[in-house]
């Protein structure tokens, strides 16, 4: 499989861009390993989403970005495809993952609005 091959290549030849990204964005080792295991074009997709600085849990954010990149690649050969959004009755566009989080944890309206603006 392509992911297995990419993981093997990452062990042999680490991507200097990934290593620089991880040096600037401190994450737990398992999160860094997930990024390293991606094919180079998916590593780029993850890193292009920006810095993890300021994130409450940078490791969780990185793992989420890796998962998003893998899902996008599995569903479409264009890795730069935009993230899917839903349009609410009031016309506001929201991310379905954020809405699921709000519903699952019963987050109050003020916090929900702040999450949607991230």
Tab-separated table of C-alpha atoms in Angstrom:
chain	number	residue	atom	x	y	z
A	1	UNK	CA	0.000	0.000	0.000
A	2	UNK	CA	1.101	3.587	-0.608
A	3	UNK	CA	0.900	4.562	3.076
A	4	UNK	CA	3.010	1.575	4.128
A	5	UNK	CA	5.578	2.435	1.480
A	6	UNK	CA	5.596	6.077	2.629
A	7	UNK	CA	6.107	4.979	6.242
A	8	UNK	CA	9.062	2.832	5.184
A	9	UNK	CA	10.535	5.703	3.158
A	10	UNK	CA	10.110	8.068	6.124
A	11	UNK	CA	12.233	5.752	8.269
A	12	UNK	CA	14.973	5.675	5.633
A	13	UNK	CA	14.890	9.328	4.521
A	14	UNK	CA	13.182	11.774	6.882
A	15	UNK	CA	11.650	14.799	5.169
A	16	UNK	CA	13.643	17.870	6.319
A	17	UNK	CA	10.522	20.062	6.007
A	18	UNK	CA	8.608	17.745	8.351
A	19	UNK	CA	11.471	17.710	10.821
A	20	UNK	CA	11.624	21.526	10.776
A	21	UNK	CA	7.830	21.722	11.250
A	22	UNK	CA	8.028	19.348	14.219
A	23	UNK	CA	10.966	21.273	15.693
A	24	UNK	CA	8.865	24.457	15.654
A	25	UNK	CA	5.665	22.749	16.813
A	26	UNK	CA	6.228	20.619	19.895
A	27	UNK	CA	4.012	17.526	19.796
A	28	UNK	CA	4.012	14.103	21.426
A	29	UNK	CA	6.104	11.465	19.661
A	30	UNK	CA	3.114	9.463	18.420
A	31	UNK	CA	1.673	12.551	16.710
A	32	UNK	CA	4.990	13.308	15.011
A	33	UNK	CA	5.217	9.679	13.888
A	34	UNK	CA	1.785	9.948	12.219
A	35	UNK	CA	2.944	12.973	10.213
A	36	UNK	CA	6.212	11.267	9.285
A	37	UNK	CA	4.330	8.178	8.076
A	38	UNK	CA	2.363	10.105	5.422
A	39	UNK	CA	3.407	10.339	1.775
A	40	UNK	CA	5.209	13.628	1.048
A	41	UNK	CA	2.250	15.250	-0.721
A	42	UNK	CA	0.018	14.600	2.323
A	43	UNK	CA	2.719	15.834	4.698
A	44	UNK	CA	2.640	19.070	2.681
A	45	UNK	CA	-1.178	19.276	2.968
A	46	UNK	CA	-0.936	18.936	6.763
A	47	UNK	CA	1.888	21.467	7.124
A	48	UNK	CA	0.189	23.954	4.786
A	49	UNK	CA	-2.630	24.265	7.321
A	50	UNK	CA	-0.227	26.272	9.468
A	51	UNK	CA	1.435	26.370	12.824
A	52	UNK	CA	0.217	24.483	15.871
A	53	UNK	CA	1.400	27.243	18.194
A	54	UNK	CA	-1.404	28.474	20.393
A	55	UNK	CA	-3.339	25.218	20.145
A	56	UNK	CA	-4.452	23.881	23.512
A	57	UNK	CA	-3.391	20.363	22.483
A	58	UNK	CA	-0.996	20.586	19.500
A	59	UNK	CA	-0.705	16.783	19.296
A	60	UNK	CA	-4.468	16.359	18.948
A	61	UNK	CA	-4.631	19.112	16.319
A	62	UNK	CA	-1.821	17.477	14.331
A	63	UNK	CA	-3.465	14.048	14.496
A	64	UNK	CA	-6.746	15.599	13.350
A	65	UNK	CA	-5.004	17.264	10.409
A	66	UNK	CA	-3.324	13.976	9.466
A	67	UNK	CA	-6.691	12.206	9.581
A	68	UNK	CA	-8.303	14.952	7.456
A	69	UNK	CA	-5.505	14.680	4.873
A	70	UNK	CA	-5.859	10.897	4.710
A	71	UNK	CA	-9.648	11.083	4.359
A	72	UNK	CA	-9.372	13.699	1.616
A	73	UNK	CA	-6.830	11.562	-0.240
A	74	UNK	CA	-9.005	8.463	0.079
A	75	UNK	CA	-12.088	10.259	-1.232
A	76	UNK	CA	-10.477	12.299	-3.969
A	77	UNK	CA	-7.130	12.295	-5.741
A	78	UNK	CA	-6.864	16.070	-5.246
A	79	UNK	CA	-5.269	16.531	-1.804
A	80	UNK	CA	-5.882	20.289	-1.794
A	81	UNK	CA	-9.658	19.831	-1.756
A	82	UNK	CA	-11.322	22.291	0.677
A	83	UNK	CA	-12.730	21.087	3.984
A	84	UNK	CA	-16.427	20.220	3.753
A	85	UNK	CA	-18.875	22.626	5.392
A	86	UNK	CA	-22.598	22.598	6.085
A	87	UNK	CA	-24.924	25.572	5.679
A	88	UNK	CA	-27.354	26.180	8.554
A	89	UNK	CA	-30.882	27.601	8.128
A	90	UNK	CA	-29.567	31.084	8.999
A	91	UNK	CA	-27.042	30.856	6.114
A	92	UNK	CA	-24.016	30.329	8.356
A	93	UNK	CA	-21.449	27.799	7.091
A	94	UNK	CA	-20.104	25.401	9.704
A	95	UNK	CA	-17.800	22.394	9.847
A	96	UNK	CA	-19.699	19.152	10.558
A	97	UNK	CA	-16.995	18.010	12.996
A	98	UNK	CA	-17.436	21.156	15.088
A	99	UNK	CA	-21.200	20.689	15.095
A	100	UNK	CA	-20.804	17.070	16.204
A	101	UNK	CA	-18.499	18.176	19.038
A	102	UNK	CA	-21.002	20.841	20.150
A	103	UNK	CA	-23.849	18.314	20.181
A	104	UNK	CA	-21.848	15.528	21.829
A	105	UNK	CA	-20.660	17.618	24.768
A	106	UNK	CA	-23.706	19.869	25.120
A	107	UNK	CA	-21.611	23.014	24.693
A	108	UNK	CA	-23.486	26.233	25.507
A	109	UNK	CA	-24.386	28.747	22.782
A	110	UNK	CA	-21.623	31.254	23.577
A	111	UNK	CA	-18.875	28.625	23.520
A	112	UNK	CA	-20.402	27.035	20.411
A	113	UNK	CA	-20.241	30.367	18.599
A	114	UNK	CA	-16.581	30.810	19.569
A	115	UNK	CA	-15.763	27.314	18.293
A	116	UNK	CA	-17.448	28.049	14.975
A	117	UNK	CA	-15.287	31.151	14.561
A	118	UNK	CA	-11.972	29.293	14.936
